[in-house]
Amino acid sequence: MKIPLLTLSLLAACGSIHAASLCDDLHPATPPYERDFAYSVAPQMAMKRAPAGAVGAVAPAPQAEAAANDAVARFGIGGTVITTPKNTEKYAHQDINPVQRTADNPVSTFSIDIDTGSYSNVRRMIEKENRLPPADAVRIEEITNYFAYHYPLPTDGKPFAVHTETVASPWKADAQLIRIGVQAADLDPNKRPPANLVFLIDTSGSMDAPDKLPLVQKTVCHFAEALRPDDHISLITYSGFTKELLPPTAGSEKTKIVDALKTLYADGSTAGGEALRMAYDAAKKHYRADGINRILLATDGDFNVGISDPEALKTYVAEQKKSGISLTTLGYGSGNYNDQLMEQLADAGDGNYSYIDSLDEAKKVLVRQLTSTLATVAQDLKIQVEFNPATVKEYRLVGYENRVLRQEDFNNDKVDAGDIGAGMNATALYEIIPQGKPGWLDESRYQKTAAAQGKTDEYGWLKLRYKNPGASDSQLLEFAIPAHSIPLAEASEATRFAVAAASYAQALQGGTQNGNLDWDGILRLAQAAKGNDPYGERAGLLTLIEKAKSLAAGK
């Protein structure tokens, strides 16, 4: 069938034809030598060195480090290697937020979070590995915030708008759920500031798997397609040595970028700490005072050479962000995946954390949401709720365990918090027990609480503190949370779907907070709130709920 000339012209103008020819045939290159059996498994064998003259090369890692790294390689990109490693994935443990008695502790403070890595990482385990995730891999806020809720945009010139709604909780009789929705101002992609971007790519031996380096190549390729001519991207790779694969290159030179990607192959140990130093140096060298300066780190997080201590890496990244350069982390792969490090590095670097389990996810994060990923509209966004003891007996924050702040941190502009990108939304839920209703906690035998006096038309006072990008002083917004609740079935679609997503996450953590809401109930709740779903993301949650139900039943 012939395609009309006008159609071909339009496709070419928007890059569709060009994109397909550039990204479809990407695959890792053949290493400059073949691995042999002895090299792959014998610790005493020396690590093969990089090709002579490699740009920016530094000394290879010690033999023992390289051998240990190669010993976990599998059949994959670089040839035949024999051993299948045990699962060494790393997840930080966080106890769920405790119930608070309002009379004792009326104030709750936390940092905003727009990371989504937990959702897609858990999806990988359920869909591809047919297993339920470990509880520590499940972060409720990252699962809830994976979805767009289309809250109304700000109309008052502020960088974001705040919306609340209170509904009957499906988890506990007589409890209520307060949904706090933050919607960032949108930004026309053509008005996004120009970007100075450094893509830092892990090419160590642990990336030798179909869901690692090949997927990274496709990710960067499609990312390059979406760049504008006034954007510049550098490519730095690291394994046993670190090198600048591509100096700053205009977004219009897409073929040059892709040609560099075609030379990548996986081999050697993982000198991630040294690579970060080189990436920050490159970003500083080409810093754009009028634009966005960001490093995008693509790795499985398996740092084993140089700076590898998580606390040292976090400290280094936190120090570097003072120069105006943010860090986004993109996680890949399984078996040795270090979720803990990836999530914490992004937090320390004022960036966001995504886990890339498919090409569709790569396009979501780095093509459809390119402006949101790169352009920050508010920094250090903190939320504080003072609950009214006259109307709220007890409360608990749903998720955000590793984002909880001290009360005094709210007004301290030196304390770091999360950033929010253009067009992004963030959702938080509090479950509360109104006064006069039975709660989670027994009444004290010896310390009776006097009946609270005061306003009865408010559940609480909501405060948000944020900084405009690049500013050192914060701004304050304040709102009352009305003491008014509606049945969940009458709530907005956004609230109902957010509650369904949070219920799914709590079920994956063991379901102790879900009360009598079982998998079938969660599915019905999500189905009823599916709404408009142009990219099939909400339908994807329905599929995951059904699959998780089956796995939980041992089927």
Coordinates of C-alpha atoms in Angstrom, one line a residue:
M1 CA 0.0 0.0 0.0
K2 CA 1.4 3.4 -1.0
I3 CA 1.6 6.1 1.7
P4 CA 0.5 9.6 0.5
L5 CA 3.4 12.0 0.0
L6 CA 1.9 14.5 2.4
T7 CA 1.7 11.8 5.1
L8 CA 5.3 10.8 4.6
S9 CA 6.3 14.5 4.8
L10 CA 4.5 15.0 8.1
L11 CA 6.0 11.8 9.6
A12 CA 9.4 12.9 8.5
A13 CA 8.9 16.4 10.0
C14 CA 8.0 15.0 13.4
G15 CA 10.8 12.5 13.4
S16 CA 8.7 9.3 13.2
I17 CA 10.4 7.8 10.2
H18 CA 13.8 9.0 11.4
A19 CA 13.1 7.5 14.9
A20 CA 12.3 4.1 13.6
S21 CA 15.4 3.8 11.5
L22 CA 17.6 5.1 14.3
C23 CA 16.4 3.0 17.3
D24 CA 15.1 -0.2 15.9
D25 CA 18.4 -1.9 15.1
L26 CA 20.3 -1.0 18.3
H27 CA 22.1 -3.8 20.0
P28 CA 25.3 -4.0 22.0
A29 CA 28.6 -4.3 20.1
T30 CA 30.9 -7.3 20.2
P31 CA 33.6 -6.8 22.8
P32 CA 37.1 -6.4 21.5
Y33 CA 38.0 -9.9 22.9
E34 CA 36.0 -13.0 23.7
R35 CA 35.6 -14.1 27.3
D36 CA 36.8 -17.6 28.0
F37 CA 35.6 -20.0 30.7
A38 CA 38.6 -19.6 32.9
Y39 CA 38.5 -15.8 32.8
S40 CA 34.8 -15.8 33.8
V41 CA 35.1 -18.0 36.9
A42 CA 38.7 -18.0 38.2
P43 CA 39.4 -15.2 40.7
Q44 CA 43.1 -15.4 40.0
M45 CA 42.7 -14.4 36.4
A46 CA 43.6 -10.8 35.6
M47 CA 40.9 -8.5 34.2
K48 CA 41.3 -7.8 30.5
R49 CA 42.2 -4.2 29.9
A50 CA 40.4 -1.7 27.8
P51 CA 41.4 -1.2 24.2
A52 CA 44.5 1.0 23.9
G53 CA 43.7 4.7 23.5
A54 CA 40.2 4.6 25.0
V55 CA 39.1 8.2 25.6
G56 CA 39.2 9.2 29.2
A57 CA 40.3 5.7 30.3
V58 CA 41.5 5.3 33.9
A59 CA 43.3 2.4 35.5
P60 CA 41.2 -0.9 35.5
A61 CA 39.9 -2.2 38.8
P62 CA 42.0 -4.7 40.9
Q63 CA 41.9 -8.3 39.7
A64 CA 39.9 -9.6 42.6
E65 CA 37.1 -7.0 42.0
A66 CA 36.9 -7.7 38.3
A67 CA 36.8 -11.5 38.8
A68 CA 34.1 -11.2 41.4
N69 CA 32.1 -9.1 39.0
D70 CA 32.5 -11.4 36.0
A71 CA 31.6 -14.4 38.2
V72 CA 28.0 -13.2 38.3
A73 CA 27.6 -12.9 34.5
R74 CA 25.2 -15.0 32.6
F75 CA 24.4 -16.0 29.0
G76 CA 23.8 -12.6 27.4
I77 CA 25.3 -10.0 25.3
G78 CA 29.0 -10.6 25.5
G79 CA 29.1 -14.4 24.8
T80 CA 29.0 -17.6 26.8
V81 CA 29.4 -17.3 30.5
I82 CA 28.3 -20.0 32.8
T83 CA 27.0 -19.2 36.2
T84 CA 23.6 -18.0 37.4
P85 CA 24.0 -15.7 40.5
K86 CA 21.8 -15.9 43.6
N87 CA 19.3 -13.1 44.1
T88 CA 21.2 -10.3 45.8
E89 CA 18.7 -7.5 45.2
K90 CA 18.8 -4.8 47.9
Y91 CA 15.8 -3.0 49.4
A92 CA 15.7 -0.7 52.4
H93 CA 13.5 -1.8 55.2
Q94 CA 11.0 0.7 56.6
D95 CA 8.5 0.1 59.4
I96 CA 5.0 1.3 58.4
N97 CA 4.0 4.6 59.9
P98 CA 2.5 4.2 63.3
V99 CA -0.9 5.3 64.4
Q100 CA -0.8 8.7 66.2
R101 CA -3.1 9.9 68.9
T102 CA -3.9 13.5 68.0
A103 CA -4.0 14.6 71.7
D104 CA -0.4 13.5 72.0
N105 CA 1.1 14.3 68.6
P106 CA -1.2 16.5 66.4
V107 CA 1.4 17.5 63.8
S108 CA 2.6 15.3 60.9
T109 CA 5.4 16.5 58.5
F110 CA 6.8 14.8 55.4
S111 CA 8.6 15.6 52.1
I112 CA 6.8 15.3 48.8
D113 CA 7.8 12.3 46.6
I114 CA 7.2 11.8 42.8
D115 CA 9.4 8.7 42.3
T116 CA 7.7 5.8 40.6
G117 CA 10.4 3.2 40.6
S118 CA 8.7 0.9 43.1
Y119 CA 5.6 0.5 40.8
S120 CA 7.5 -0.7 37.7
N121 CA 10.0 -2.8 39.7
V122 CA 7.1 -4.6 41.5
R123 CA 5.4 -5.0 38.1
R124 CA 8.5 -6.8 36.8
M125 CA 8.4 -9.3 39.6
I126 CA 4.6 -10.0 39.2
E127 CA 4.4 -10.0 35.4
K128 CA 7.8 -11.4 34.3
E129 CA 8.9 -13.5 37.3
N130 CA 5.5 -14.7 38.5
R131 CA 6.2 -13.9 42.1
L132 CA 5.0 -11.5 44.7
P133 CA 7.5 -8.9 45.7
P134 CA 9.2 -8.7 49.0
A135 CA 7.4 -6.2 51.3
D136 CA 10.4 -3.9 51.4
A137 CA 10.2 -3.4 47.6
V138 CA 6.8 -1.9 48.0
R139 CA 6.6 1.8 48.6
I140 CA 3.0 2.9 48.7
E141 CA 3.6 6.5 47.6
E142 CA 5.5 5.4 44.5
I143 CA 2.8 3.1 43.5
T144 CA 0.0 5.7 44.1
N145 CA 2.0 8.4 42.3
Y146 CA 2.7 6.3 39.2
F147 CA -0.6 7.5 37.8
A148 CA -1.8 10.8 36.4
Y149 CA -4.8 12.1 38.3
H150 CA -5.4 15.2 36.3
Y151 CA -6.1 17.5 39.3
P152 CA -7.0 21.1 38.2
L153 CA -4.0 23.2 37.3
P154 CA -3.1 26.3 39.4
T155 CA -4.8 29.5 38.3
D156 CA -3.2 31.9 40.7
G157 CA 0.3 32.0 39.3
K158 CA 1.6 29.6 42.0
P159 CA 3.8 26.7 40.8
F160 CA 1.3 24.2 41.9
A161 CA -2.3 23.8 43.1
V162 CA -3.5 21.9 46.2
H163 CA -6.7 19.9 46.3
T164 CA -8.2 17.9 49.2
E165 CA -11.1 15.5 49.5
T166 CA -12.2 13.4 52.5
V167 CA -14.1 10.1 52.0
A168 CA -15.2 7.0 54.0
S169 CA -12.3 4.6 54.3
P170 CA -12.7 1.1 52.8
W171 CA -10.2 -0.2 55.2
K172 CA -11.7 0.4 58.6
A173 CA -15.3 1.0 59.8
D174 CA -15.9 4.7 60.9
A175 CA -12.5 5.8 59.6
Q176 CA -12.0 8.5 56.9
L177 CA -9.4 9.0 54.3
I178 CA -8.1 12.5 53.6
R179 CA -6.6 12.8 50.1
I180 CA -4.2 15.6 49.5
G181 CA -3.4 16.2 45.8
V182 CA -0.7 18.5 44.5
Q183 CA -0.8 19.4 40.8
A184 CA 2.2 21.2 39.4
A185 CA 1.8 23.9 36.7
D186 CA 2.3 22.6 33.2
L187 CA 4.8 23.9 30.8
D188 CA 4.7 24.0 27.0
P189 CA 7.6 21.7 25.8
N190 CA 8.7 24.4 23.4
K191 CA 9.1 26.8 26.4
R192 CA 11.2 24.4 28.5
P193 CA 14.7 25.9 29.2
P194 CA 17.5 24.4 27.1
A195 CA 19.2 21.4 28.8
N196 CA 22.8 20.4 29.5
L197 CA 22.4 16.7 30.0
V198 CA 25.0 14.0 30.9
F199 CA 23.8 10.4 30.4
L200 CA 26.0 8.2 32.6
I201 CA 25.7 4.6 31.4
D202 CA 26.8 1.5 33.3
T203 CA 28.6 -0.9 30.9
S204 CA 30.0 -3.3 33.4
G205 CA 29.7 -7.1 33.2
S206 CA 26.6 -7.1 35.4
M207 CA 24.8 -5.2 32.6
D208 CA 25.2 -8.2 30.3
A209 CA 21.5 -9.1 30.1
P210 CA 18.7 -8.4 27.6
D211 CA 16.8 -6.2 30.2
K212 CA 19.9 -4.2 31.0
L213 CA 22.3 -2.7 28.4
P214 CA 20.2 -3.3 25.3
L215 CA 17.2 -1.6 27.0
V216 CA 19.5 1.3 28.2
Q217 CA 20.6 1.8 24.5
K218 CA 16.9 2.0 23.4
T219 CA 16.1 4.3 26.3
V220 CA 18.8 6.8 25.5
C221 CA 18.0 6.6 21.8
H222 CA 14.4 7.5 22.2
F223 CA 15.4 10.1 24.7
A224 CA 17.7 11.6 22.1
E225 CA 14.8 11.7 19.6
A226 CA 12.8 13.9 22.0
L227 CA 15.6 16.5 22.5
R228 CA 15.5 19.9 20.9
P229 CA 18.3 21.4 18.8
D230 CA 19.2 23.7 21.7
D231 CA 19.7 20.8 24.1
H232 CA 23.1 19.2 24.5
I233 CA 23.8 15.6 25.7
S234 CA 27.0 14.0 26.7
L235 CA 27.5 10.2 27.1
I236 CA 29.9 8.8 29.7
T237 CA 30.3 5.1 30.2
Y238 CA 31.9 3.2 33.1
S239 CA 33.0 -0.3 33.9
G240 CA 36.5 -1.2 34.9
F241 CA 37.4 2.2 33.5
T242 CA 35.5 5.5 32.8
K243 CA 35.4 7.3 29.5
E244 CA 33.6 10.1 27.7
L245 CA 31.9 8.3 24.9
L246 CA 30.4 11.4 23.4
P247 CA 31.2 15.0 24.1
P248 CA 28.4 17.5 24.4
T249 CA 26.3 17.1 21.3
A250 CA 23.3 19.1 20.0
G251 CA 20.0 17.4 20.2
S252 CA 19.7 17.8 16.4
E253 CA 22.7 15.5 15.8
K254 CA 20.6 12.4 16.5
T255 CA 22.6 10.1 14.2
K256 CA 25.8 11.0 15.9
I257 CA 24.3 10.2 19.3
V258 CA 23.0 6.8 18.1
D259 CA 26.2 5.9 16.4
A260 CA 28.0 6.3 19.8
L261 CA 25.4 4.1 21.4
K262 CA 26.0 1.3 18.9
T263 CA 29.6 1.0 20.2
L264 CA 28.5 0.0 23.7
Y265 CA 29.2 -3.5 25.2
A266 CA 29.0 -4.9 28.7
D267 CA 32.2 -6.0 30.5
G268 CA 34.3 -5.4 33.5
S269 CA 33.7 -4.3 37.1
T270 CA 31.6 -1.3 38.2
A271 CA 33.5 1.9 39.2
G272 CA 30.3 3.8 39.7
G273 CA 31.7 6.3 42.3
E274 CA 34.5 7.5 39.9
A275 CA 32.0 7.7 37.1
L276 CA 29.8 10.0 39.1
R277 CA 32.7 12.3 39.7
M278 CA 33.4 12.4 36.0
A279 CA 29.8 13.1 35.2
Y280 CA 29.5 16.0 37.6
D281 CA 32.8 17.4 36.2
A282 CA 31.4 17.3 32.7
A283 CA 28.1 18.9 33.7
K284 CA 29.9 21.7 35.5
K285 CA 32.2 22.3 32.5
H286 CA 29.3 22.8 30.2
Y287 CA 26.9 24.4 32.8
R288 CA 24.1 26.4 31.5
A289 CA 23.0 29.2 33.8
D290 CA 19.9 29.8 31.6
G291 CA 18.9 26.1 31.5
I292 CA 18.5 22.7 33.0
N293 CA 21.6 20.9 34.2
R294 CA 21.1 17.2 35.0
I295 CA 22.8 13.9 35.1
L296 CA 20.8 10.8 34.2
L297 CA 22.4 7.6 35.7
A298 CA 21.4 4.3 34.0
T299 CA 22.5 1.2 36.0
D300 CA 21.5 -1.8 38.0
G301 CA 23.1 -0.1 41.0
D302 CA 25.8 -2.7 41.5
F303 CA 28.7 -0.4 42.4
N304 CA 31.7 -2.6 43.5
V305 CA 34.8 -0.5 42.8
G306 CA 35.9 2.8 44.2
I307 CA 33.3 4.8 46.2
S308 CA 30.6 2.1 46.8
D309 CA 29.4 2.8 50.3
P310 CA 25.8 4.1 50.0
E311 CA 26.2 6.7 52.7
A312 CA 29.4 8.1 51.1
L313 CA 27.7 8.2 47.6
K314 CA 24.7 9.9 49.0
T315 CA 26.9 12.5 50.8
Y316 CA 28.8 13.1 47.6
V317 CA 25.7 13.6 45.5
A318 CA 24.0 15.8 48.1
E319 CA 27.1 18.0 48.1
Q320 CA 27.2 18.2 44.3
K321 CA 23.6 19.3 44.0
K322 CA 24.6 22.7 45.5
S323 CA 26.2 23.5 42.2
G324 CA 22.8 23.4 40.5
I325 CA 23.2 20.0 38.9
S326 CA 20.5 17.4 39.7
L327 CA 20.6 13.6 39.4
T328 CA 17.9 11.3 38.0
T329 CA 18.4 7.6 38.4
L330 CA 17.1 5.0 36.0
G331 CA 17.2 1.4 37.3
Y332 CA 17.5 -1.7 35.1
G333 CA 17.5 -5.5 35.5
S334 CA 17.1 -8.1 38.2
G335 CA 19.0 -10.5 40.3
N336 CA 21.6 -8.0 41.6
Y337 CA 19.4 -4.9 41.4
N338 CA 20.1 -2.3 44.1
D339 CA 16.8 -0.5 44.6
Q340 CA 17.9 1.0 47.9
L341 CA 20.9 2.8 46.3
M342 CA 19.0 4.0 43.3
E343 CA 16.1 5.5 45.2
Q344 CA 18.3 7.2 47.8
L345 CA 20.8 8.7 45.3
A346 CA 17.9 10.3 43.4
D347 CA 16.6 11.7 46.7
A348 CA 20.0 13.1 47.6
G349 CA 20.5 14.5 44.1
D350 CA 17.2 16.5 43.9
G351 CA 16.1 14.2 41.0
N352 CA 13.6 11.5 40.5
Y353 CA 13.9 7.7 40.5
S354 CA 12.3 5.4 37.8
Y355 CA 12.7 1.7 37.2
I356 CA 12.7 0.8 33.5
D357 CA 11.3 -2.6 33.0
S358 CA 10.3 -2.2 29.3
L359 CA 10.6 0.1 26.3
D360 CA 7.1 1.4 27.0
E361 CA 8.3 2.5 30.5
A362 CA 11.3 4.2 29.0
K363 CA 9.1 6.1 26.6
K364 CA 6.7 7.1 29.4
V365 CA 9.5 8.6 31.6
L366 CA 11.8 10.0 29.0
V367 CA 9.6 10.9 26.0
R368 CA 6.0 11.5 27.1
Q369 CA 7.1 13.0 30.4
L370 CA 10.3 14.5 29.2
T371 CA 9.4 18.1 30.3
S372 CA 8.2 16.8 33.7
T373 CA 11.4 14.7 34.2
L374 CA 13.7 17.6 33.3
A375 CA 12.0 20.9 34.3
T376 CA 11.4 21.5 38.0
V377 CA 8.7 24.0 39.0
A378 CA 9.1 23.8 42.8
Q379 CA 11.9 22.6 45.1
D380 CA 12.1 21.3 48.6
L381 CA 8.3 20.8 48.8
K382 CA 7.3 19.9 52.4
I383 CA 3.8 19.1 53.7
Q384 CA 2.7 19.5 57.2
V385 CA -0.8 18.8 58.7
E386 CA -1.8 19.9 62.1
F387 CA -4.8 17.7 63.1
N388 CA -7.6 19.2 65.1
P389 CA -8.0 17.3 68.4
A390 CA -11.7 18.5 68.5
T391 CA -12.5 16.5 65.4
V392 CA -9.7 13.9 64.9
K393 CA -9.0 11.3 67.5
E394 CA -6.3 9.3 65.7
Y395 CA -4.5 9.4 62.3
R396 CA -1.9 7.6 60.3
L397 CA 0.1 8.7 57.2
V398 CA -0.3 6.1 54.4
G399 CA 3.2 5.5 52.9
Y400 CA 6.0 8.1 52.7
E401 CA 7.9 6.2 55.5
N402 CA 11.3 7.3 54.3
R403 CA 10.1 10.9 53.7
V404 CA 8.9 11.7 57.2
L405 CA 10.4 14.8 58.7
R406 CA 10.6 16.3 62.1
Q407 CA 8.2 19.0 62.9
E408 CA 11.0 21.6 63.2
D409 CA 12.3 20.6 59.8
F410 CA 9.3 22.2 58.1
N411 CA 10.5 25.8 58.7
N412 CA 14.2 25.0 58.3
D413 CA 15.1 25.9 54.7
K414 CA 18.4 24.1 55.1
V415 CA 16.5 20.8 55.3
D416 CA 16.2 19.1 51.9
A417 CA 12.9 17.8 50.6
G418 CA 11.5 16.6 47.3
D419 CA 11.1 18.5 44.0
I420 CA 8.2 18.4 41.6
G421 CA 8.4 18.7 37.8
A422 CA 6.2 20.5 35.4
G423 CA 2.8 18.9 35.0
M424 CA 3.4 16.3 37.6
N425 CA 1.0 15.4 40.4
A426 CA 1.6 13.9 43.8
T427 CA -0.9 12.3 46.1
A428 CA -0.9 11.6 49.9
L429 CA -3.4 9.9 52.0
Y430 CA -4.1 10.1 55.7
E431 CA -6.5 7.7 57.4
I432 CA -8.2 9.3 60.4
I433 CA -10.6 8.4 63.2
P434 CA -13.1 11.1 63.9
Q435 CA -13.8 12.0 67.5
G436 CA -16.4 9.8 69.1
K437 CA -15.6 6.8 66.9
P438 CA -13.7 3.6 68.0
G439 CA -10.1 3.7 66.8
W440 CA -7.0 1.6 66.6
L441 CA -5.8 2.5 70.1
D442 CA -7.2 1.6 73.4
E443 CA -8.2 4.3 75.8
S444 CA -5.6 4.9 78.5
R445 CA -6.5 3.6 81.9
Y446 CA -4.5 6.1 83.9
Q447 CA -4.1 9.1 81.7
K448 CA -7.6 10.1 80.6
T449 CA -7.6 12.7 77.8
A450 CA -9.8 15.7 78.4
A451 CA -12.4 16.4 75.8
A452 CA -10.9 18.7 73.2
Q453 CA -12.3 22.2 72.7
G454 CA -12.2 24.3 69.6
K455 CA -13.4 24.5 66.0
T456 CA -15.5 21.6 64.9
D457 CA -15.7 22.5 61.2
E458 CA -12.0 21.5 60.4
Y459 CA -10.2 18.2 60.4
G460 CA -6.9 20.0 60.3
W461 CA -4.7 22.8 59.0
L462 CA -2.6 22.0 55.9
K463 CA 0.6 23.8 55.2
L464 CA 3.0 23.5 52.3
R465 CA 6.4 25.0 52.1
Y466 CA 8.4 25.2 48.9
K467 CA 11.2 27.1 47.1
N468 CA 11.1 28.5 43.6
P469 CA 13.8 26.9 41.5
G470 CA 17.2 28.2 42.5
A471 CA 15.8 30.2 45.4
S472 CA 17.2 29.9 48.9
D473 CA 14.1 31.1 50.8
S474 CA 10.9 29.2 51.0
Q475 CA 7.3 30.2 50.4
L476 CA 4.3 29.1 52.5
L477 CA 0.8 28.1 51.5
E478 CA -1.9 27.3 54.0
F479 CA -5.4 25.7 53.8
A480 CA -8.1 24.4 56.1
I481 CA -9.2 20.7 55.7
P482 CA -13.0 20.9 56.1
A483 CA -14.6 18.4 58.5
H484 CA -16.8 17.0 55.8
S485 CA -16.7 13.5 54.4
I486 CA -18.6 11.7 51.6
P487 CA -19.1 8.0 50.7
L488 CA -16.2 6.6 48.7
A489 CA -18.5 5.7 45.9
E490 CA -19.4 9.4 45.5
A491 CA -15.8 10.6 45.5
S492 CA -14.0 11.9 42.5
E493 CA -12.5 9.4 40.1
A494 CA -9.0 10.6 41.1
T495 CA -9.6 9.9 44.8
R496 CA -11.2 6.5 44.1
F497 CA -8.3 5.3 41.8
A498 CA -5.7 6.6 44.3
V499 CA -7.3 4.6 47.1
A500 CA -7.4 1.6 44.8
A501 CA -3.7 1.9 44.1
A502 CA -2.8 2.4 47.7
S503 CA -5.0 -0.6 48.6
Y504 CA -3.1 -2.7 46.1
A505 CA 0.2 -1.6 47.6
Q506 CA -0.9 -2.3 51.1
A507 CA -2.1 -5.8 50.0
L508 CA 1.4 -6.5 48.6
Q509 CA 2.9 -5.5 52.0
G510 CA 0.8 -8.1 53.7
G511 CA -2.6 -6.4 53.8
T512 CA -2.6 -5.7 57.5
Q513 CA -3.9 -2.2 56.9
N514 CA -6.6 -3.2 54.4
G515 CA -9.1 -4.5 57.0
N516 CA -11.8 -6.6 55.2
L517 CA -10.9 -5.2 51.7
D518 CA -9.7 -8.3 49.8
W519 CA -8.2 -8.6 46.3
D520 CA -11.7 -8.8 44.7
G521 CA -12.7 -5.6 46.5
I522 CA -9.5 -3.8 45.4
L523 CA -10.2 -4.9 41.8
R524 CA -13.8 -3.7 41.8
L525 CA -12.6 -0.3 43.3
A526 CA -10.0 0.1 40.5
Q527 CA -12.3 -1.0 37.7
A528 CA -15.0 1.5 38.8
A529 CA -12.4 4.4 38.8
K530 CA -10.5 3.4 35.6
G531 CA -11.9 6.4 33.6
N532 CA -10.1 7.7 30.6
D533 CA -6.9 5.7 30.1
P534 CA -5.2 6.8 26.9
Y535 CA -1.9 4.9 27.6
G536 CA -3.4 1.8 29.3
E537 CA -1.6 2.5 32.6
R538 CA -4.7 2.1 34.7
A539 CA -5.7 -1.0 32.8
G540 CA -2.2 -2.3 33.6
L541 CA -3.0 -1.9 37.4
L542 CA -6.1 -4.0 36.9
T543 CA -4.0 -6.8 35.3
L544 CA -1.5 -6.6 38.1
I545 CA -4.2 -6.9 40.8
E546 CA -5.7 -10.0 39.1
K547 CA -2.2 -11.5 38.8
A548 CA -1.3 -10.7 42.4
K549 CA -4.5 -12.2 43.6
S550 CA -3.7 -15.4 41.7
L551 CA -0.1 -15.5 43.1
A552 CA -1.4 -14.9 46.6
A553 CA -3.7 -17.8 46.3
G554 CA -0.8 -20.0 45.1
K555 CA -2.1 -20.5 41.6

